[in-house]
Short mmCIF file of C-alpha atoms in Angstrom, two decimals:
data_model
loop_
_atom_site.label_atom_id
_atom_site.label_comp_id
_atom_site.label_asym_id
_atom_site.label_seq_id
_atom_site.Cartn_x
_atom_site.Cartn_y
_atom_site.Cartn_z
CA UNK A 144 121.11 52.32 104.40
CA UNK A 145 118.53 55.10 103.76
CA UNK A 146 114.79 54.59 104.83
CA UNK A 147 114.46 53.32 101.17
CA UNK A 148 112.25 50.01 100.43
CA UNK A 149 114.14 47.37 101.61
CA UNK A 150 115.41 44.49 98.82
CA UNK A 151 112.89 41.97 98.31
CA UNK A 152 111.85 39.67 95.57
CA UNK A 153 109.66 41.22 93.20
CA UNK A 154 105.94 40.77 93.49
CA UNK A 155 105.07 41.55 89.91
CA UNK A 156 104.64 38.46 87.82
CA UNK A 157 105.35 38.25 84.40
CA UNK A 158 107.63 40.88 84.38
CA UNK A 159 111.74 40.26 83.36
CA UNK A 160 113.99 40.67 86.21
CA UNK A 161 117.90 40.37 86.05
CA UNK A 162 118.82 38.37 88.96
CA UNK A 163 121.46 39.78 91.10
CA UNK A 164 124.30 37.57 90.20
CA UNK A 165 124.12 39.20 86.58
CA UNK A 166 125.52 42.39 88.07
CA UNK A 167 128.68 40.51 89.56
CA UNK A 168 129.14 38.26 86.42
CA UNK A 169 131.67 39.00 83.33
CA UNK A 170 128.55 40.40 81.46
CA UNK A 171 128.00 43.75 83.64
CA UNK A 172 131.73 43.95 85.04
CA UNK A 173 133.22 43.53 81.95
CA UNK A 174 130.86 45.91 79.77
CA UNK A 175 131.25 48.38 82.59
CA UNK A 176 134.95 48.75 82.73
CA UNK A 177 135.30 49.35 79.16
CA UNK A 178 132.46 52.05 79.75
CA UNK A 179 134.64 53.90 82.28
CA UNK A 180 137.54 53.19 80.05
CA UNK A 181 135.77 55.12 77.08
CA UNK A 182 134.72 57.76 80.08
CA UNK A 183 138.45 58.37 80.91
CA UNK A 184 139.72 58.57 77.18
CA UNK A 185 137.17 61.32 76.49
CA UNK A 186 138.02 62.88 79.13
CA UNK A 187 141.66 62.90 78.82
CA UNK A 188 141.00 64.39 75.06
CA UNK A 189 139.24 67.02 75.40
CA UNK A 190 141.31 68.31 78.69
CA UNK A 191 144.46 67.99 77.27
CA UNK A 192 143.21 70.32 74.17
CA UNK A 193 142.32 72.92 76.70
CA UNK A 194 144.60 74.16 79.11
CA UNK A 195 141.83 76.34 80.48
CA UNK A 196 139.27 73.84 81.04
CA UNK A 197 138.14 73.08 84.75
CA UNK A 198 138.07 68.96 85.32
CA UNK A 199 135.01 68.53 87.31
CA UNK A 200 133.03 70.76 85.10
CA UNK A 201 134.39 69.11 82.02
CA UNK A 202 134.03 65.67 83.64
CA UNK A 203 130.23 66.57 84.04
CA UNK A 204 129.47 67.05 80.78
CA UNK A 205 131.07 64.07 78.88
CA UNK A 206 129.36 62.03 82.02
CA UNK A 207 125.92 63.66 80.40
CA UNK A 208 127.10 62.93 76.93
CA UNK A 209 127.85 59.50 77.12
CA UNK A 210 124.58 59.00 78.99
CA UNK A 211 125.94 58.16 82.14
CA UNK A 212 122.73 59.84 84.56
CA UNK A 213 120.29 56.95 82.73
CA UNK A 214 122.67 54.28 84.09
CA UNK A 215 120.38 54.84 87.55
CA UNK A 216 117.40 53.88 85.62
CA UNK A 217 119.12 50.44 84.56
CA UNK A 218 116.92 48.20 86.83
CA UNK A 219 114.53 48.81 89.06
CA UNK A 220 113.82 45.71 91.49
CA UNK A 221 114.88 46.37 94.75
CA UNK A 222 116.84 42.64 95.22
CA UNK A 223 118.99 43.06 92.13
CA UNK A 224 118.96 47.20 92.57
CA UNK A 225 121.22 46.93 96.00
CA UNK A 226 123.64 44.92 94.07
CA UNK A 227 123.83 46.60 90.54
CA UNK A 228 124.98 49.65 93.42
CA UNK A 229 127.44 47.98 95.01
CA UNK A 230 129.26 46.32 92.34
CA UNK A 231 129.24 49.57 89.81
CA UNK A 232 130.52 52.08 92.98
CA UNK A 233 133.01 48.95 93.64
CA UNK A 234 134.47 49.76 89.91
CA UNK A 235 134.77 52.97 90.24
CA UNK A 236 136.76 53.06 93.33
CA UNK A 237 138.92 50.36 91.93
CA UNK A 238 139.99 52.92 89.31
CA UNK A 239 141.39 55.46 91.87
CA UNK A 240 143.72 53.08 93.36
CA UNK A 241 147.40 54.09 93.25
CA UNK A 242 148.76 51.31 90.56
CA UNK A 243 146.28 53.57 87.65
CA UNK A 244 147.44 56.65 86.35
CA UNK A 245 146.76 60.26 87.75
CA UNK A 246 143.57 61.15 85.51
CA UNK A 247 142.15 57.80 86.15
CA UNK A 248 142.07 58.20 89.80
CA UNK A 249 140.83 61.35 89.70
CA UNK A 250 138.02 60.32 87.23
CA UNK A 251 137.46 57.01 89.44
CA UNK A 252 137.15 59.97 92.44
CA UNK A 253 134.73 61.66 90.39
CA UNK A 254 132.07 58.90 88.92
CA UNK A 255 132.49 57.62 92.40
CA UNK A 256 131.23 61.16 94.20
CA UNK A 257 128.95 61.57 90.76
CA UNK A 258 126.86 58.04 90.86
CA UNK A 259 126.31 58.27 94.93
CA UNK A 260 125.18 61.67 94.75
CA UNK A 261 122.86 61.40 91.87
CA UNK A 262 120.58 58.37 92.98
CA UNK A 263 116.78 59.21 92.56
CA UNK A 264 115.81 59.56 95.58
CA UNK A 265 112.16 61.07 94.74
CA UNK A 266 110.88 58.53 92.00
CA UNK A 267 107.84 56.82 92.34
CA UNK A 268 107.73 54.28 92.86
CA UNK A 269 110.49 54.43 95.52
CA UNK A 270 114.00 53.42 94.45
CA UNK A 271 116.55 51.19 96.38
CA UNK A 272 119.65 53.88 97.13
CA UNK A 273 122.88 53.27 99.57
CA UNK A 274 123.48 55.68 102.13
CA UNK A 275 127.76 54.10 102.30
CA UNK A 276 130.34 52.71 100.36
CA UNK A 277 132.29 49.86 101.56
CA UNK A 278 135.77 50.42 101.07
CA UNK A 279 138.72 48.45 102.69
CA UNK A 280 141.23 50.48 104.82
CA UNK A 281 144.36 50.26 102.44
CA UNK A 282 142.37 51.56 99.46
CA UNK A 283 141.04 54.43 101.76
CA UNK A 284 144.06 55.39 102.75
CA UNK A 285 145.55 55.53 98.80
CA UNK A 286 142.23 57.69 98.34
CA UNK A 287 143.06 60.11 100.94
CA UNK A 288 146.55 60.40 100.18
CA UNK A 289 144.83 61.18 96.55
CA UNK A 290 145.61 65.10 96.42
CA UNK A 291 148.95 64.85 97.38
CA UNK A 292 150.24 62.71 94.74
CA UNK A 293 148.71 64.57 91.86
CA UNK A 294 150.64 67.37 90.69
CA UNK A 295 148.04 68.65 88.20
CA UNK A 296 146.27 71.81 90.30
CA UNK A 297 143.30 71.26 87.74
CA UNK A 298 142.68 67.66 88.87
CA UNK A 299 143.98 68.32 92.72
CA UNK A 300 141.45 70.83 93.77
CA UNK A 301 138.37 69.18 93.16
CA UNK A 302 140.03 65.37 93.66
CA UNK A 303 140.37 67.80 97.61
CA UNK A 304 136.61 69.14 97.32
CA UNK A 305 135.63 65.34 96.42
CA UNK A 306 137.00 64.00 99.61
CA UNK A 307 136.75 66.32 102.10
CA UNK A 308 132.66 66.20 101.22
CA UNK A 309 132.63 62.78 101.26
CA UNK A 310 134.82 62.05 104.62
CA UNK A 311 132.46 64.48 106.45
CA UNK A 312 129.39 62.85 105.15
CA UNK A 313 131.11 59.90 106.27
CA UNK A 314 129.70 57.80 102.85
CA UNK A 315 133.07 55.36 103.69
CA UNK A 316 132.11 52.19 105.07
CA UNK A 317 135.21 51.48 106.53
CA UNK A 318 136.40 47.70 106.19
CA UNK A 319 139.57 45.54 106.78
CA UNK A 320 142.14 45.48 104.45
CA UNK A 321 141.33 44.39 101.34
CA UNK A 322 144.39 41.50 101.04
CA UNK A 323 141.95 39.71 103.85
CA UNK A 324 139.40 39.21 100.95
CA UNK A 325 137.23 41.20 102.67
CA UNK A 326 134.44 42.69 100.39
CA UNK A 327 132.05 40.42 98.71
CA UNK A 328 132.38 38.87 96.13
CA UNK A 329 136.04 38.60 96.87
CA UNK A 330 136.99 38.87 93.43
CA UNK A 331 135.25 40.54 90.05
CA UNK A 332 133.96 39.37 88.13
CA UNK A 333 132.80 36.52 90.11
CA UNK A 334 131.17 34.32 87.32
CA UNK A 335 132.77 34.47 83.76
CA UNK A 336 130.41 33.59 81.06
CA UNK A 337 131.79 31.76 78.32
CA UNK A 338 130.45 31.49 74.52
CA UNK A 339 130.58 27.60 74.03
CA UNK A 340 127.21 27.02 72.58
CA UNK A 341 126.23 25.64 76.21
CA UNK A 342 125.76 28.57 78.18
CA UNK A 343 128.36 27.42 80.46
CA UNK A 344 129.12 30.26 83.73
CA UNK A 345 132.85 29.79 84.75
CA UNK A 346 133.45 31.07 88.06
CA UNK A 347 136.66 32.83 89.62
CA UNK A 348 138.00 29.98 90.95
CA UNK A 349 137.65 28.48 87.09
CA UNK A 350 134.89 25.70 88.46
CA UNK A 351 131.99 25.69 85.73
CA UNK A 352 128.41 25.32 86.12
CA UNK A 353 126.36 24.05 83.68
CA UNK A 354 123.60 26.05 82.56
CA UNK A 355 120.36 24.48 80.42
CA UNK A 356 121.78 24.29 77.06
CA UNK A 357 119.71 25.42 74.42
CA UNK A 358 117.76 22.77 72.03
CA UNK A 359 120.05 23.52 69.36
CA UNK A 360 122.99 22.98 71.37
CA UNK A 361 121.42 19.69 72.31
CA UNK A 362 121.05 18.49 68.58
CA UNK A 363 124.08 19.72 67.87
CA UNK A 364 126.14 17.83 70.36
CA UNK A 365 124.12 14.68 69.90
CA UNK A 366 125.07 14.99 66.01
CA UNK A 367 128.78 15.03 66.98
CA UNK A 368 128.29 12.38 69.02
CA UNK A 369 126.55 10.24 66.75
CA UNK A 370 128.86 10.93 64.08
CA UNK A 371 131.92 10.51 66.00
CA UNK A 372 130.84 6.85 67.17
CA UNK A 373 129.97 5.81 63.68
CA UNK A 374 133.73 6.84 62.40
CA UNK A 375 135.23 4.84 65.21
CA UNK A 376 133.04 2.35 64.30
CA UNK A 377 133.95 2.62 60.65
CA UNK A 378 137.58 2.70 60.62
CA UNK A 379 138.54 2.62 63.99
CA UNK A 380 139.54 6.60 64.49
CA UNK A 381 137.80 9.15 66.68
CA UNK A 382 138.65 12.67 67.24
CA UNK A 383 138.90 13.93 70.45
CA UNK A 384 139.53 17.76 71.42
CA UNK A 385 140.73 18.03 68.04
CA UNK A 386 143.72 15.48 67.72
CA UNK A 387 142.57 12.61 65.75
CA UNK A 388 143.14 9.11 67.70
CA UNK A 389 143.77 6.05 66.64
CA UNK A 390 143.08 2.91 68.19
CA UNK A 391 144.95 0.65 66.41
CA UNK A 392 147.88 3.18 66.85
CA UNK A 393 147.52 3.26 70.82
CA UNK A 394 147.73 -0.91 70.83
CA UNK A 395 150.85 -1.07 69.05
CA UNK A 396 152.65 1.61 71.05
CA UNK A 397 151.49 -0.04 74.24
CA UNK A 398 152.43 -3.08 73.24
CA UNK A 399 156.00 -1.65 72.19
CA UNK A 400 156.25 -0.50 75.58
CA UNK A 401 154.67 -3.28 77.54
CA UNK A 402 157.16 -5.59 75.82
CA UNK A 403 159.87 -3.61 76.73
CA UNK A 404 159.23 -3.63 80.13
CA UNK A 405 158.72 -7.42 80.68
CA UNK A 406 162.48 -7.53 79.15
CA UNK A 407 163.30 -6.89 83.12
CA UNK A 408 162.20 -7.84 86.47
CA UNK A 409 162.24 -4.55 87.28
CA UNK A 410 159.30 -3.33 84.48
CA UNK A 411 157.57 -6.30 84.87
CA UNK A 412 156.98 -4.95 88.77
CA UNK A 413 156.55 -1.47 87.81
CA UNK A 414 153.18 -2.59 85.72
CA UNK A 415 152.34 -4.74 88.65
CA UNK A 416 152.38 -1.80 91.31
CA UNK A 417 150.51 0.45 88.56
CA UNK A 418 147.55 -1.71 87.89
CA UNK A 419 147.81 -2.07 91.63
CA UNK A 420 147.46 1.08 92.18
CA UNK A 421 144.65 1.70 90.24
CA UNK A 422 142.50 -1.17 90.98
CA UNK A 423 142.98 0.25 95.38
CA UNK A 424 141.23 3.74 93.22
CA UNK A 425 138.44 2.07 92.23
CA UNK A 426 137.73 0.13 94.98
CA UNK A 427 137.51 3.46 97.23
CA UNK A 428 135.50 4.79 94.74
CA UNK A 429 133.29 1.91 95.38
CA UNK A 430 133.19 1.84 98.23
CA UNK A 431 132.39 5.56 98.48
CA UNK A 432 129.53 5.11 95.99
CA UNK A 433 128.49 1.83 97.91
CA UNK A 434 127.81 4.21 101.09
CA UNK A 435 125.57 6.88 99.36
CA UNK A 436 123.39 3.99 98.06
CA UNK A 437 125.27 3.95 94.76
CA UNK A 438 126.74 1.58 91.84
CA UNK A 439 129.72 2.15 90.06
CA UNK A 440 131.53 -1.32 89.93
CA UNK A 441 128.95 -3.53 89.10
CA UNK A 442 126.33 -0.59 86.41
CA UNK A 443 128.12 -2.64 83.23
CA UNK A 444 127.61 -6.12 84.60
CA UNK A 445 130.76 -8.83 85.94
CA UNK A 446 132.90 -8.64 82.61
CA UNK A 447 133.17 -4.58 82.93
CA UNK A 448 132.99 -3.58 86.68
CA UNK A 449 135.46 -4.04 89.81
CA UNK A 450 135.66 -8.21 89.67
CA UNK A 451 136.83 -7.75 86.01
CA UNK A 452 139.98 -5.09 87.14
CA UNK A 453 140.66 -7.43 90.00
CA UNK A 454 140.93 -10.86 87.59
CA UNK A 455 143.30 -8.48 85.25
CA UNK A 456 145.28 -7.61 88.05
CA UNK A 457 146.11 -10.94 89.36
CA UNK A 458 146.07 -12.52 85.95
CA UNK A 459 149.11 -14.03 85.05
CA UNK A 460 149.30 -11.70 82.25
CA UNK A 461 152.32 -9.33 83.38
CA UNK A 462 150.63 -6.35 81.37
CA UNK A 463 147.41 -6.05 84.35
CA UNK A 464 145.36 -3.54 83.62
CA UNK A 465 146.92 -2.51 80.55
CA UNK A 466 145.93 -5.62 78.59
CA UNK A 467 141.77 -4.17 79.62
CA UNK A 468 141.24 -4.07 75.98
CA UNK A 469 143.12 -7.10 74.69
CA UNK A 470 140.83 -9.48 77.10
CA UNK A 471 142.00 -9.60 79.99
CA UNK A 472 140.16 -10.18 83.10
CA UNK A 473 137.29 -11.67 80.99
CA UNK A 474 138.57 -15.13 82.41
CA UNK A 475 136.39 -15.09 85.09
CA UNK A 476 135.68 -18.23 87.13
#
Protein backbone atom coordinates (compact mmCIF):
# COMPACT_ATOMS: atom_id res chain seq x y z
CA UNK A 1 0.00 0.00 0.00
CA UNK A 2 1.00 3.68 -0.48
CA UNK A 3 1.66 5.96 2.65
CA UNK A 4 -2.10 6.82 2.17
CA UNK A 5 -4.49 7.07 5.43
CA UNK A 6 -4.95 3.82 6.47
CA UNK A 7 -8.88 2.29 6.40
CA UNK A 8 -10.64 3.11 9.43
CA UNK A 9 -14.18 3.68 10.45
CA UNK A 10 -15.31 7.01 9.81
CA UNK A 11 -15.26 9.57 12.57
CA UNK A 12 -17.84 11.90 11.11
CA UNK A 13 -21.27 11.36 12.54
CA UNK A 14 -24.26 11.87 10.80
CA UNK A 15 -22.88 11.48 7.63
CA UNK A 16 -24.12 8.31 5.04
CA UNK A 17 -21.52 5.79 4.55
CA UNK A 18 -21.86 2.64 2.23
CA UNK A 19 -20.51 -0.13 4.18
CA UNK A 20 -17.99 -2.20 2.49
CA UNK A 21 -19.97 -5.25 1.79
CA UNK A 22 -22.13 -3.01 -0.69
CA UNK A 23 -19.16 -2.95 -3.04
CA UNK A 24 -18.96 -6.90 -3.17
CA UNK A 25 -22.83 -7.34 -3.28
CA UNK A 26 -25.05 -7.86 -6.64
CA UNK A 27 -25.82 -4.04 -6.39
CA UNK A 28 -22.16 -2.63 -7.33
CA UNK A 29 -20.92 -5.91 -9.22
CA UNK A 30 -23.76 -6.22 -11.17
CA UNK A 31 -24.27 -2.38 -12.16
CA UNK A 32 -20.57 -2.38 -12.86
CA UNK A 33 -20.30 -5.11 -15.36
CA UNK A 34 -22.97 -3.83 -17.47
CA UNK A 35 -20.98 -0.42 -17.21
CA UNK A 36 -17.87 -2.02 -18.74
CA UNK A 37 -20.16 -3.88 -21.03
CA UNK A 38 -21.59 -0.46 -22.43
CA UNK A 39 -17.62 0.69 -22.25
CA UNK A 40 -16.64 -2.18 -24.64
CA UNK A 41 -19.68 -1.77 -27.13
CA UNK A 42 -18.74 1.90 -27.63
CA UNK A 43 -15.68 1.13 -28.09
CA UNK A 44 -15.97 -1.59 -30.51
CA UNK A 45 -18.32 1.01 -32.65
CA UNK A 46 -16.58 3.64 -33.13
CA UNK A 47 -13.14 1.56 -33.91
CA UNK A 48 -14.54 -0.57 -36.26
CA UNK A 49 -15.86 2.69 -38.31
CA UNK A 50 -12.33 3.87 -38.40
CA UNK A 51 -9.65 1.90 -39.64
CA UNK A 52 -7.29 4.72 -38.76
CA UNK A 53 -8.15 5.22 -35.28
CA UNK A 54 -5.43 4.41 -32.53
CA UNK A 55 -7.19 2.11 -29.54
CA UNK A 56 -5.71 3.57 -26.51
CA UNK A 57 -6.34 7.05 -27.64
CA UNK A 58 -9.83 6.20 -28.71
CA UNK A 59 -10.33 4.13 -25.54
CA UNK A 60 -9.47 7.42 -23.58
CA UNK A 61 -11.94 9.39 -24.78
CA UNK A 62 -15.17 7.25 -24.62
CA UNK A 63 -13.62 6.42 -20.89
CA UNK A 64 -14.06 10.52 -20.48
CA UNK A 65 -17.38 10.42 -22.19
CA UNK A 66 -19.09 7.98 -20.32
CA UNK A 67 -17.76 9.62 -17.17
CA UNK A 68 -15.58 7.03 -16.15
CA UNK A 69 -12.60 9.56 -14.24
CA UNK A 70 -15.69 10.59 -11.56
CA UNK A 71 -16.01 6.86 -10.73
CA UNK A 72 -12.78 7.75 -8.22
CA UNK A 73 -14.88 10.23 -6.52
CA UNK A 74 -17.66 7.46 -5.78
CA UNK A 75 -16.95 7.21 -1.98
CA UNK A 76 -14.72 8.62 0.04
CA UNK A 77 -14.36 6.71 3.54
CA UNK A 78 -11.27 5.10 3.81
CA UNK A 79 -12.92 1.46 5.22
CA UNK A 80 -15.31 1.09 2.31
CA UNK A 81 -12.69 3.11 -0.21
CA UNK A 82 -9.99 0.02 -0.03
CA UNK A 83 -12.73 -2.24 -1.02
CA UNK A 84 -14.78 -0.29 -3.72
CA UNK A 85 -10.72 -0.59 -5.24
CA UNK A 86 -10.32 -3.93 -5.03
CA UNK A 87 -13.48 -5.29 -6.19
CA UNK A 88 -13.83 -2.70 -9.37
CA UNK A 89 -9.83 -3.49 -10.50
CA UNK A 90 -11.00 -7.29 -9.73
CA UNK A 91 -13.71 -6.71 -12.73
CA UNK A 92 -11.69 -5.39 -14.89
CA UNK A 93 -9.08 -7.95 -14.91
CA UNK A 94 -11.73 -10.57 -15.08
CA UNK A 95 -12.56 -9.15 -18.52
CA UNK A 96 -9.04 -9.80 -20.01
CA UNK A 97 -9.11 -13.37 -19.28
CA UNK A 98 -8.70 -15.68 -22.30
CA UNK A 99 -12.48 -17.25 -22.45
CA UNK A 100 -13.67 -13.12 -23.59
CA UNK A 101 -13.10 -11.98 -26.88
CA UNK A 102 -9.96 -10.04 -28.25
CA UNK A 103 -11.32 -6.32 -27.77
CA UNK A 104 -12.59 -7.19 -24.41
CA UNK A 105 -9.30 -8.18 -23.10
CA UNK A 106 -7.67 -5.54 -24.44
CA UNK A 107 -10.26 -3.02 -23.02
CA UNK A 108 -10.20 -5.09 -19.57
CA UNK A 109 -6.08 -4.34 -20.07
CA UNK A 110 -6.85 -0.86 -20.53
CA UNK A 111 -9.55 0.28 -17.66
CA UNK A 112 -7.33 -1.93 -15.63
CA UNK A 113 -3.88 0.28 -16.41
CA UNK A 114 -6.52 3.46 -16.69
CA UNK A 115 -8.33 3.21 -13.01
CA UNK A 116 -4.79 2.35 -11.12
CA UNK A 117 -3.07 5.07 -12.73
CA UNK A 118 -5.62 7.74 -12.29
CA UNK A 119 -6.31 7.54 -8.41
CA UNK A 120 -6.16 11.09 -6.75
CA UNK A 121 -3.43 10.98 -5.11
CA UNK A 122 -3.27 14.90 -4.17
CA UNK A 123 -6.93 15.52 -2.83
CA UNK A 124 -7.55 16.88 0.34
CA UNK A 125 -8.48 15.46 2.30
CA UNK A 126 -6.20 12.46 1.57
CA UNK A 127 -7.69 9.57 -0.41
CA UNK A 128 -7.31 5.75 0.26
CA UNK A 129 -5.24 4.48 -3.14
CA UNK A 130 -3.56 0.79 -3.74
CA UNK A 131 -0.11 0.70 -4.64
CA UNK A 132 -0.87 -3.52 -6.21
CA UNK A 133 -3.29 -5.58 -7.73
CA UNK A 134 -3.85 -9.00 -6.57
CA UNK A 135 -3.99 -11.25 -9.33
CA UNK A 136 -3.73 -15.15 -9.21
CA UNK A 137 -0.87 -16.77 -11.23
CA UNK A 138 -3.02 -18.51 -14.04
CA UNK A 139 -4.80 -15.24 -14.89
CA UNK A 140 -1.29 -13.51 -14.98
CA UNK A 141 0.02 -15.70 -17.11
CA UNK A 142 -3.23 -15.42 -19.77
CA UNK A 143 -2.42 -11.54 -19.30
CA UNK A 144 1.08 -11.83 -20.34
CA UNK A 145 0.56 -14.13 -23.02
CA UNK A 146 -2.05 -11.12 -23.97
CA UNK A 147 -0.04 -9.64 -27.10
CA UNK A 148 0.60 -12.70 -28.63
CA UNK A 149 -2.79 -13.91 -29.13
CA UNK A 150 -4.19 -10.74 -30.59
CA UNK A 151 -3.67 -10.37 -34.13
CA UNK A 152 -5.04 -6.81 -34.39
CA UNK A 153 -1.54 -4.52 -34.48
CA UNK A 154 -3.96 -1.60 -33.33
CA UNK A 155 -4.96 -3.39 -30.09
CA UNK A 156 -1.38 -5.40 -29.74
CA UNK A 157 0.89 -2.48 -29.36
CA UNK A 158 -0.48 -0.74 -26.60
CA UNK A 159 -2.15 -4.19 -24.93
CA UNK A 160 2.48 -4.56 -25.10
CA UNK A 161 3.01 -0.83 -23.74
CA UNK A 162 0.20 -1.74 -20.99
CA UNK A 163 2.14 -4.61 -19.64
CA UNK A 164 5.49 -4.08 -19.97
CA UNK A 165 4.74 -0.64 -17.70
CA UNK A 166 2.91 -2.42 -15.41
CA UNK A 167 5.31 -5.67 -14.90
CA UNK A 168 8.19 -3.20 -14.26
CA UNK A 169 6.25 -1.21 -11.81
CA UNK A 170 5.57 -4.48 -10.48
CA UNK A 171 1.58 -3.30 -9.64
CA UNK A 172 0.92 -7.48 -9.79
CA UNK A 173 0.37 -8.87 -6.53
CA UNK A 174 1.18 -12.17 -7.40
CA UNK A 175 -1.18 -14.94 -5.80
CA UNK A 176 -1.89 -18.74 -6.12
CA UNK A 177 -3.91 -19.96 -8.67
CA UNK A 178 -7.10 -18.82 -8.73
CA UNK A 179 -8.95 -22.62 -8.88
CA UNK A 180 -7.53 -22.62 -5.00
CA UNK A 181 -10.21 -19.90 -4.28
CA UNK A 182 -7.67 -17.77 -3.51
CA UNK A 183 -8.74 -14.02 -3.69
CA UNK A 184 -11.36 -12.76 -1.41
CA UNK A 185 -14.37 -12.93 -1.67
CA UNK A 186 -13.94 -16.17 -3.47
CA UNK A 187 -16.69 -15.57 -5.68
CA UNK A 188 -18.61 -12.18 -7.10
CA UNK A 189 -20.84 -11.12 -6.32
CA UNK A 190 -20.70 -12.39 -2.89
CA UNK A 191 -24.23 -11.30 -1.58
CA UNK A 192 -27.15 -11.23 -4.17
CA UNK A 193 -29.87 -8.91 -3.24
CA UNK A 194 -33.19 -9.99 -4.04
CA UNK A 195 -36.50 -7.76 -4.61
CA UNK A 196 -39.03 -9.73 -2.34
CA UNK A 197 -40.53 -6.91 -0.44
CA UNK A 198 -38.21 -8.12 2.60
CA UNK A 199 -34.97 -6.91 1.78
CA UNK A 200 -33.70 -10.32 1.86
CA UNK A 201 -29.42 -10.58 0.88
CA UNK A 202 -28.86 -14.08 -0.74
CA UNK A 203 -25.39 -15.03 -0.57
CA UNK A 204 -23.17 -17.15 -3.09
CA UNK A 205 -23.61 -20.15 -1.50
CA UNK A 206 -27.66 -19.31 -1.90
CA UNK A 207 -27.99 -19.09 2.22
CA UNK A 208 -30.26 -15.89 2.92
CA UNK A 209 -30.09 -13.43 5.56
CA UNK A 210 -32.80 -11.65 6.67
CA UNK A 211 -32.62 -8.06 6.62
CA UNK A 212 -35.25 -5.62 8.79
CA UNK A 213 -38.18 -5.65 6.62
CA UNK A 214 -39.77 -2.54 6.08
CA UNK A 215 -43.19 -1.57 8.05
CA UNK A 216 -45.05 -2.03 5.01
CA UNK A 217 -43.69 -5.31 4.36
CA UNK A 218 -44.66 -6.13 7.90
CA UNK A 219 -48.45 -5.17 7.37
CA UNK A 220 -48.41 -6.64 4.36
CA UNK A 221 -47.36 -10.10 5.35
CA UNK A 222 -49.44 -10.01 8.50
CA UNK A 223 -52.55 -9.23 6.07
CA UNK A 224 -51.75 -12.44 4.12
CA UNK A 225 -51.48 -14.15 7.02
CA UNK A 226 -54.52 -13.12 8.58
CA UNK A 227 -56.42 -13.64 5.56
CA UNK A 228 -55.06 -16.90 4.72
CA UNK A 229 -56.06 -18.38 8.30
CA UNK A 230 -59.54 -17.04 8.07
CA UNK A 231 -60.10 -18.98 4.50
CA UNK A 232 -58.84 -22.17 6.04
CA UNK A 233 -60.93 -21.45 8.67
CA UNK A 234 -63.86 -20.75 6.40
CA UNK A 235 -63.89 -23.52 4.07
CA UNK A 236 -61.11 -25.48 4.92
CA UNK A 237 -58.54 -24.36 1.89
CA UNK A 238 -55.29 -22.43 2.21
CA UNK A 239 -52.92 -21.45 -0.41
CA UNK A 240 -49.54 -22.10 -0.05
CA UNK A 241 -46.66 -20.93 -2.57
CA UNK A 242 -49.36 -20.55 -4.91
CA UNK A 243 -51.05 -24.10 -5.23
CA UNK A 244 -54.25 -24.02 -3.45
CA UNK A 245 -54.52 -26.96 -0.69
CA UNK A 246 -57.08 -28.68 0.49
CA UNK A 247 -57.47 -30.32 3.64
CA UNK A 248 -60.21 -32.35 3.21
CA UNK A 249 -58.50 -33.46 -0.11
CA UNK A 250 -55.12 -34.51 1.71
CA UNK A 251 -57.38 -36.86 4.33
CA UNK A 252 -59.00 -38.75 1.74
CA UNK A 253 -55.88 -39.45 -0.32
CA UNK A 254 -54.08 -40.52 2.82
CA UNK A 255 -56.59 -42.49 3.82
CA UNK A 256 -56.73 -44.16 0.20
CA UNK A 257 -53.26 -44.93 0.70
CA UNK A 258 -53.10 -45.84 4.33
CA UNK A 259 -55.83 -48.38 3.58
CA UNK A 260 -54.02 -49.77 0.96
CA UNK A 261 -51.17 -50.47 2.79
CA UNK A 262 -52.75 -52.24 5.83
CA UNK A 263 -54.14 -54.70 2.90
CA UNK A 264 -50.47 -56.38 3.62
CA UNK A 265 -48.16 -57.19 6.34
CA UNK A 266 -45.70 -55.78 4.49
CA UNK A 267 -47.35 -51.88 4.36
CA UNK A 268 -48.62 -52.22 7.56
CA UNK A 269 -44.61 -52.41 8.67
CA UNK A 270 -43.52 -49.92 6.24
CA UNK A 271 -45.84 -47.16 8.23
CA UNK A 272 -44.53 -48.65 11.38
CA UNK A 273 -40.71 -48.06 10.54
CA UNK A 274 -41.78 -44.48 9.08
CA UNK A 275 -43.48 -43.06 12.09
CA UNK A 276 -40.54 -44.76 13.72
CA UNK A 277 -38.37 -43.03 12.09
CA UNK A 278 -39.62 -39.85 12.64
CA UNK A 279 -40.53 -39.92 16.18
CA UNK A 280 -36.08 -41.09 16.78
CA UNK A 281 -35.98 -37.15 14.68
CA UNK A 282 -37.69 -35.51 17.12
CA UNK A 283 -36.42 -36.92 19.99
CA UNK A 284 -32.72 -35.79 18.88
CA UNK A 285 -34.07 -32.67 18.22
CA UNK A 286 -35.07 -32.68 21.77
CA UNK A 287 -32.71 -33.63 23.07
CA UNK A 288 -30.47 -31.14 21.22
CA UNK A 289 -32.78 -28.29 22.27
CA UNK A 290 -32.94 -29.86 25.88
CA UNK A 291 -28.97 -29.19 26.07
CA UNK A 292 -28.94 -25.44 25.00
CA UNK A 293 -31.58 -24.81 27.72
CA UNK A 294 -34.39 -25.15 25.20
CA UNK A 295 -38.15 -26.52 24.62
CA UNK A 296 -39.37 -27.92 21.62
CA UNK A 297 -41.38 -31.10 22.72
CA UNK A 298 -43.25 -29.96 25.45
CA UNK A 299 -43.89 -25.44 24.04
CA UNK A 300 -47.69 -26.80 22.94
CA UNK A 301 -48.42 -28.70 26.11
CA UNK A 302 -48.80 -33.03 26.48
CA UNK A 303 -51.51 -33.44 23.63
CA UNK A 304 -49.04 -31.64 20.92
CA UNK A 305 -45.35 -32.28 21.94
CA UNK A 306 -43.00 -35.54 22.00
CA UNK A 307 -45.39 -37.82 24.55
CA UNK A 308 -48.22 -37.22 21.99
CA UNK A 309 -45.86 -38.67 18.74
CA UNK A 310 -44.73 -41.42 21.05
CA UNK A 311 -48.62 -42.59 22.14
CA UNK A 312 -49.32 -42.37 18.10
CA UNK A 313 -46.52 -44.44 17.46
CA UNK A 314 -47.24 -47.27 19.68
CA UNK A 315 -50.96 -46.88 19.31
CA UNK A 316 -52.57 -49.72 18.02
CA UNK A 317 -53.66 -47.68 15.21
CA UNK A 318 -51.45 -49.19 12.22
CA UNK A 319 -51.50 -45.62 10.49
CA UNK A 320 -48.81 -43.99 13.55
CA UNK A 321 -48.04 -40.83 12.88
CA UNK A 322 -50.08 -40.44 9.95
CA UNK A 323 -53.40 -40.62 11.80
CA UNK A 324 -51.70 -36.98 13.88
CA UNK A 325 -54.69 -35.24 12.63
CA UNK A 326 -57.45 -37.84 12.90
CA UNK A 327 -56.68 -38.14 16.91
CA UNK A 328 -54.33 -40.11 17.46
CA UNK A 329 -52.02 -40.07 20.29
CA UNK A 330 -54.57 -37.87 22.20
CA UNK A 331 -55.27 -41.17 24.26
CA UNK A 332 -52.97 -40.39 26.72
CA UNK A 333 -52.95 -42.18 30.07
Amino acid sequence: MTDSVAPSPSTRPGFISLQPSYFTSSLYVNALREDIDALVKAFQEQYETDSQAKAFPLFKNIWKNHGWPWLHFKIFDYRSREKFLEVTLRLFVERTRKSETPVMRSLGLFGLYTFFYTQPTSATPRLWTVSHVPVPLDILAELLAMPSELGDDRLREPVEYILDTLVKAQVFYILPSSEHGTQSPRELPREVVIADGLNDVVTQEGMKKKGRPSKQARIKKARDAAANLEKWMVTGVGVVGGTTSSRDRYESEKGAMVEELEKTSEGREAIERASQRVLERVRRVDALAAEQGLEVGGEGGERTGLARLEAAASSSVSSGLLGLMSGAGNDLP
